[in-house]
Amino acid sequence: MSNFKKHHKLHSKLLISITLCITLTLLVSTTVYYFYYIRVEKEQAFEANHSSLALRSREVINMTSIAQSLAFQMYRSSTLSKLLYYTKPNVYDVTASMSELNNYLNSMPYIESIYVYNPKSDTFYISSLRGQNGLYSKSELADTDIIRVLDHYQDYKPFTPIPRTYPLLSASDSVAGADQASTDIAAYTYLCYDAINSNEAMNSAVIVNVSATWMNKEMATNPASGGAAYILDDQGRLLSGATLADESLNEKEQLWLHTRVKKQETGYFVENFHGKRSLISYTSQDGLGWQYISVTPYESVIKMASVIRNAMLLIAVVIALAGFVASWLLSRMLYTPIGQIVVHMNSLESEKRNSMYTIRQNILRNIIRGVHLLPAGEEPERLRELGITFQFDKDYRLVLLRIDEYARWQSERGPDLLPYKFAMMNIASEICGQTYQVEAVDIDEDSILLMLNILDPAEHTDTVLLETLLRQIREACLEYLKLSISLTYSAIASQPERLHLLYRQVQESSMHRFFQGHGCIIDAQNTIDANTQNAYVYPSDKEKKLLDTLLSGHTEEAHGMFKDLLMHMEKYSFSIVQVAISRLMMSVNHAIQHMSERNGFAPESIPELPSTDQLETAQELIEQYQLLFDHVRSSLLEKRNTKQERLVRQINERIEQAYADSDFCLNQIAEELDMSPIYVSRLYKQQTMSTIVDVIQQLRIRKACELLEQTDWSVADVAEQTGFASSSYFHRMFKRSLGVTPTDFRRSKANAQ
């Protein structure tokens, strides 16, 4: 008890510290878990919302294909064509056509109504499940919004659904109708029209209204979470997913809709919506240019996380109280071991102050770099005092270890640089220590130098044992430290004054890692001998050939030539090679800059290349230029495709102008374009899937039909005006295309009117 009172102050500090640490740890962990669970809940809510929205997008796109097929089928129907093109169809034709419309309507439960519109008679033929049915003029039509759509049909993309609402009946209808007039129908409208004429006026139209109730089964409000879904269509309107009504937004909501959602990739964020904090999930644009948005109240998303947070806080309080009691009981028992720890730490600190490791390393670095020279045959007393046992006057060799990908390694493990290098030195010393007398020196940021005294005379003629040990060092560093290293070893020397020269040779030879790659083992003597025997001459002729190939657009071949030029430098001194590589890179960069200016590439689109001092191996440089050449090739291809599309438009314009000329043909087009007829024909077929001859023939037949129907010219005159060489040839081509003769065609049109 007296001992406890004596150290009461220390016990109190321990008690408070331990309790605060336990409590703080629990609070921090609770906070971390809380925010983690919130993120998980948001991710799960987003995944659920995204799945539903993606399903909605697929259903709308599928329905678009169905509506398109239905509209085309109706246009091809001989019965319905009388409603589309005849100004005054007889009652039997109308009855048959309305029956066919009702059949379409009854066979497809998702269709709300079908309109057939004839502008010439200004009449709508309507088949509907609810509301108006039959024949109506514009003034009688309850769905006045469809008139606005038809008047501005150019504002809508072909066969893109138009979300809208329209009334069941007009207010001027019967009393029952008036009661229902306030009820609006939500539908996706698909518009198919014929507007092929000079003034682009609409000749006919088929409107298919698909029930929004059918389409929006997955877009309805989620009653469990209180969420709602919306559609951002290609016109920039935000519509309710359930009613297709325009959603009113304030300025702040408009801002995040246009900056964080519109035309963005799939994602989510938390923001206020209609005054309520919500999770906003959205999809990227689909094939229709639409985006789907889900709004879920934030409180429903994090409900489970809040429950977990409260439970964790309760557990933290209970554990904190228990820890306080336990710490109070244990604190009295801690003084004795703590005292021992303090004594031991003071001893270690004293040993650290007395350590000569730093001094030894500095002296060895100075000797290796030639700052401090040792007399031959003498081992200074100072070195022995520092514990340096390396014998400078005996046979020795140097091994330089360099860390591969040092920049990445430094950024990832920056605080642990020194311990990792100590570990490398220990691994190398342990592996080589049984065969050599080893001294390891920390040289540069990425280098360690091993000084090895030769004990086995056989090493003067055979380096098998040394290379075996170096491979073991490399594999051990890779296994235990997850580091790749490259190693370079020198020839054997025995003079102390040659130490710094030998180090420079090893350092220069280690630069050939650029060609041999990471993890290589380099014999410095072989590298020096090869450099001495080979005088480097820069291959200007090969460089010129490379640049010519690149400028001609053959990027694959140019890349191969670039790789050959680079790897050809391996057998020369690296100091010379560095200059040659810089020259080669500068020449290629200038050529690509010239290509960019000549072909109109955007300067910012060209990938930025790293400098040579940022790359450790030739393979990295080759891969960087592969990316650059691939970018140039894709840019050239895109430029070429744009030119071909412009050429096709030019050909189509020429056909429209000269179809009435009987001598007009493919050869004339090719001659005007100053191109080969075969090339023009092949290019046009690739771009349009039709031949030029077929397009000219189809245009002439279409123009002939218009003249036969709208004029009383003779068949021979019609043939002459539409570019046919003779009336017999015209007669044959017309019957082959439409299945009837020109005379029969004119007679059938006259009877129909």
mmCIF file of N, CA and C in Angstrom, residues 85-142:
data_model
loop_
_atom_site.group_PDB
_atom_site.id
_atom_site.type_symbol
_atom_site.label_atom_id
_atom_site.label_comp_id
_atom_site.label_asym_id
_atom_site.label_seq_id
_atom_site.Cartn_x
_atom_site.Cartn_y
_atom_site.Cartn_z
ATOM 1 N N TYR A 85 -52.674 8.352 -98.234
ATOM 2 C CA TYR A 85 -52.373 9.110 -99.449
ATOM 3 C C TYR A 85 -53.624 9.573 -100.236
ATOM 4 N N TYR A 86 -54.791 8.892 -100.024
ATOM 5 C CA TYR A 86 -55.978 9.297 -100.775
ATOM 6 C C TYR A 86 -56.667 10.448 -100.043
ATOM 7 N N THR A 87 -57.034 11.451 -100.798
ATOM 8 C CA THR A 87 -57.698 12.603 -100.189
ATOM 9 C C THR A 87 -59.100 12.240 -99.700
ATOM 10 N N LYS A 88 -59.813 11.444 -100.523
ATOM 11 C CA LYS A 88 -61.176 11.054 -100.138
ATOM 12 C C LYS A 88 -61.352 9.547 -100.356
ATOM 13 N N PRO A 89 -60.867 8.724 -99.443
ATOM 14 C CA PRO A 89 -61.070 7.279 -99.583
ATOM 15 C C PRO A 89 -62.549 6.950 -99.392
ATOM 16 N N ASN A 90 -62.978 5.885 -100.064
ATOM 17 C CA ASN A 90 -64.394 5.535 -99.947
ATOM 18 C C ASN A 90 -64.660 4.888 -98.601
ATOM 19 N N VAL A 91 -65.928 4.744 -98.284
ATOM 20 C CA VAL A 91 -66.332 4.281 -96.965
ATOM 21 C C VAL A 91 -65.871 2.855 -96.704
ATOM 22 N N TYR A 92 -65.801 2.051 -97.760
ATOM 23 C CA TYR A 92 -65.354 0.665 -97.562
ATOM 24 C C TYR A 92 -63.874 0.616 -97.195
ATOM 25 N N ASP A 93 -63.087 1.475 -97.871
ATOM 26 C CA ASP A 93 -61.649 1.512 -97.546
ATOM 27 C C ASP A 93 -61.430 1.993 -96.123
ATOM 28 N N VAL A 94 -62.236 3.000 -95.717
ATOM 29 C CA VAL A 94 -62.079 3.529 -94.365
ATOM 30 C C VAL A 94 -62.462 2.467 -93.338
ATOM 31 N N THR A 95 -63.569 1.767 -93.615
ATOM 32 C CA THR A 95 -64.012 0.729 -92.671
ATOM 33 C C THR A 95 -62.966 -0.369 -92.533
ATOM 34 N N ALA A 96 -62.409 -0.808 -93.672
ATOM 35 C CA ALA A 96 -61.390 -1.868 -93.632
ATOM 36 C C ALA A 96 -60.139 -1.386 -92.912
ATOM 37 N N SER A 97 -59.767 -0.125 -93.164
ATOM 38 C CA SER A 97 -58.555 0.412 -92.534
ATOM 39 C C SER A 97 -58.742 0.542 -91.028
ATOM 40 N N MET A 98 -59.880 1.049 -90.583
ATOM 41 C CA MET A 98 -60.124 1.190 -89.142
ATOM 42 C C MET A 98 -60.167 -0.170 -88.467
ATOM 43 N N SER A 99 -60.714 -1.169 -89.176
ATOM 44 C CA SER A 99 -60.722 -2.530 -88.622
ATOM 45 C C SER A 99 -59.299 -3.038 -88.435
ATOM 46 N N GLU A 100 -58.446 -2.748 -89.424
ATOM 47 C CA GLU A 100 -57.046 -3.191 -89.307
ATOM 48 C C GLU A 100 -56.342 -2.469 -88.156
ATOM 49 N N LEU A 101 -56.621 -1.152 -87.988
ATOM 50 C CA LEU A 101 -56.027 -0.418 -86.867
ATOM 51 C C LEU A 101 -56.470 -1.010 -85.535
ATOM 52 N N ASN A 102 -57.753 -1.353 -85.427
ATOM 53 C CA ASN A 102 -58.252 -1.951 -84.184
ATOM 54 C C ASN A 102 -57.595 -3.300 -83.917
ATOM 55 N N ASN A 103 -57.339 -4.049 -84.989
ATOM 56 C CA ASN A 103 -56.644 -5.334 -84.812
ATOM 57 C C ASN A 103 -55.249 -5.118 -84.237
ATOM 58 N N TYR A 104 -54.514 -4.119 -84.774
ATOM 59 C CA TYR A 104 -53.188 -3.811 -84.203
ATOM 60 C C TYR A 104 -53.314 -3.435 -82.738
ATOM 61 N N LEU A 105 -54.303 -2.619 -82.436
ATOM 62 C CA LEU A 105 -54.472 -2.120 -81.073
ATOM 63 C C LEU A 105 -54.795 -3.257 -80.103
ATOM 64 N N ASN A 106 -55.696 -4.150 -80.514
ATOM 65 C CA ASN A 106 -56.113 -5.239 -79.632
ATOM 66 C C ASN A 106 -55.031 -6.300 -79.461
ATOM 67 N N SER A 107 -54.172 -6.452 -80.473
ATOM 68 C CA SER A 107 -53.127 -7.482 -80.384
ATOM 69 C C SER A 107 -51.912 -7.027 -79.599
ATOM 70 N N MET A 108 -51.841 -5.735 -79.307
ATOM 71 C CA MET A 108 -50.676 -5.209 -78.581
ATOM 72 C C MET A 108 -51.174 -4.416 -77.385
ATOM 73 N N PRO A 109 -51.255 -5.039 -76.180
ATOM 74 C CA PRO A 109 -51.878 -4.392 -75.019
ATOM 75 C C PRO A 109 -51.132 -3.159 -74.531
ATOM 76 N N TYR A 110 -49.887 -2.987 -74.907
ATOM 77 C CA TYR A 110 -49.125 -1.826 -74.433
ATOM 78 C C TYR A 110 -49.393 -0.583 -75.265
ATOM 79 N N ILE A 111 -50.145 -0.684 -76.369
ATOM 80 C CA ILE A 111 -50.429 0.485 -77.212
ATOM 81 C C ILE A 111 -51.705 1.156 -76.707
ATOM 82 N N GLU A 112 -51.608 2.461 -76.433
ATOM 83 C CA GLU A 112 -52.750 3.234 -75.952
ATOM 84 C C GLU A 112 -53.633 3.653 -77.125
ATOM 85 N N SER A 113 -53.031 4.125 -78.219
ATOM 86 C CA SER A 113 -53.805 4.561 -79.374
ATOM 87 C C SER A 113 -52.900 4.641 -80.588
ATOM 88 N N ILE A 114 -53.538 4.627 -81.784
ATOM 89 C CA ILE A 114 -52.817 4.759 -83.047
ATOM 90 C C ILE A 114 -53.518 5.830 -83.879
ATOM 91 N N TYR A 115 -52.714 6.802 -84.395
ATOM 92 C CA TYR A 115 -53.245 7.844 -85.268
ATOM 93 C C TYR A 115 -52.681 7.637 -86.662
ATOM 94 N N VAL A 116 -53.531 7.775 -87.667
ATOM 95 C CA VAL A 116 -53.084 7.841 -89.058
ATOM 96 C C VAL A 116 -53.486 9.220 -89.574
ATOM 97 N N TYR A 117 -52.500 9.979 -90.019
ATOM 98 C CA TYR A 117 -52.748 11.380 -90.375
ATOM 99 C C TYR A 117 -52.501 11.588 -91.864
ATOM 100 N N ASN A 118 -53.510 12.187 -92.542
ATOM 101 C CA ASN A 118 -53.408 12.534 -93.964
ATOM 102 C C ASN A 118 -53.466 14.057 -94.072
ATOM 103 N N PRO A 119 -52.319 14.717 -94.322
ATOM 104 C CA PRO A 119 -52.324 16.193 -94.380
ATOM 105 C C PRO A 119 -53.166 16.736 -95.529
ATOM 106 N N LYS A 120 -53.266 15.962 -96.611
ATOM 107 C CA LYS A 120 -54.020 16.485 -97.758
ATOM 108 C C LYS A 120 -55.489 16.683 -97.409
ATOM 109 N N SER A 121 -56.051 15.753 -96.658
ATOM 110 C CA SER A 121 -57.449 15.886 -96.255
ATOM 111 C C SER A 121 -57.577 16.481 -94.854
ATOM 112 N N ASP A 122 -56.417 16.737 -94.207
ATOM 113 C CA ASP A 122 -56.386 17.307 -92.860
ATOM 114 C C ASP A 122 -57.228 16.462 -91.904
ATOM 115 N N THR A 123 -57.036 15.116 -91.995
ATOM 116 C CA THR A 123 -57.884 14.195 -91.245
ATOM 117 C C THR A 123 -57.022 13.256 -90.413
ATOM 118 N N PHE A 124 -57.474 12.996 -89.160
ATOM 119 C CA PHE A 124 -56.855 12.000 -88.284
ATOM 120 C C PHE A 124 -57.791 10.794 -88.201
ATOM 121 N N TYR A 125 -57.223 9.604 -88.450
ATOM 122 C CA TYR A 125 -57.965 8.345 -88.272
ATOM 123 C C TYR A 125 -57.433 7.733 -86.990
ATOM 124 N N ILE A 126 -58.283 7.622 -85.952
ATOM 125 C CA ILE A 126 -57.831 7.270 -84.606
ATOM 126 C C ILE A 126 -58.459 5.944 -84.180
ATOM 127 N N SER A 127 -57.574 5.067 -83.669
ATOM 128 C CA SER A 127 -58.032 3.847 -83.001
ATOM 129 C C SER A 127 -57.454 3.881 -81.596
ATOM 130 N N SER A 128 -58.323 3.908 -80.561
ATOM 131 C CA SER A 128 -57.864 4.138 -79.193
ATOM 132 C C SER A 128 -58.613 3.235 -78.229
ATOM 133 N N LEU A 129 -57.923 2.841 -77.143
ATOM 134 C CA LEU A 129 -58.579 2.059 -76.100
ATOM 135 C C LEU A 129 -59.548 2.927 -75.304
ATOM 136 N N ARG A 130 -59.189 4.204 -75.150
ATOM 137 C CA ARG A 130 -60.035 5.136 -74.402
ATOM 138 C C ARG A 130 -60.101 6.455 -75.161
ATOM 139 N N GLY A 131 -61.180 7.184 -74.988
ATOM 140 C CA GLY A 131 -61.270 8.504 -75.588
ATOM 141 C C GLY A 131 -61.759 8.450 -77.023
ATOM 142 N N GLN A 132 -61.270 9.362 -77.860
ATOM 143 C CA GLN A 132 -61.751 9.531 -79.222
ATOM 144 C C GLN A 132 -61.387 8.338 -80.102
ATOM 145 N N ASN A 133 -62.315 7.925 -80.942
ATOM 146 C CA ASN A 133 -62.125 6.871 -81.923
ATOM 147 C C ASN A 133 -62.811 7.307 -83.213
ATOM 148 N N GLY A 134 -62.163 7.047 -84.346
ATOM 149 C CA GLY A 134 -62.800 7.370 -85.616
ATOM 150 C C GLY A 134 -62.060 8.447 -86.378
ATOM 151 N N LEU A 135 -62.815 9.237 -87.187
ATOM 152 C CA LEU A 135 -62.239 10.244 -88.069
ATOM 153 C C LEU A 135 -62.439 11.624 -87.441
ATOM 154 N N TYR A 136 -61.336 12.397 -87.369
ATOM 155 C CA TYR A 136 -61.412 13.719 -86.753
ATOM 156 C C TYR A 136 -60.550 14.692 -87.543
ATOM 157 N N SER A 137 -61.078 15.920 -87.651
ATOM 158 C CA SER A 137 -60.267 16.991 -88.227
ATOM 159 C C SER A 137 -59.412 17.600 -87.112
ATOM 160 N N LYS A 138 -58.499 18.514 -87.495
ATOM 161 C CA LYS A 138 -57.628 19.137 -86.492
ATOM 162 C C LYS A 138 -58.441 19.878 -85.437
ATOM 163 N N SER A 139 -59.483 20.552 -85.860
ATOM 164 C CA SER A 139 -60.274 21.348 -84.917
ATOM 165 C C SER A 139 -61.061 20.477 -83.946
ATOM 166 N N GLU A 140 -61.354 19.221 -84.321
ATOM 167 C CA GLU A 140 -62.132 18.329 -83.467
ATOM 168 C C GLU A 140 -61.249 17.494 -82.550
ATOM 169 N N LEU A 141 -59.948 17.520 -82.771
ATOM 170 C CA LEU A 141 -59.047 16.610 -82.070
ATOM 171 C C LEU A 141 -58.839 17.072 -80.630
ATOM 172 N N ALA A 142 -59.036 16.151 -79.671
ATOM 173 C CA ALA A 142 -58.784 16.477 -78.265
ATOM 174 C C ALA A 142 -57.288 16.571 -77.985
#
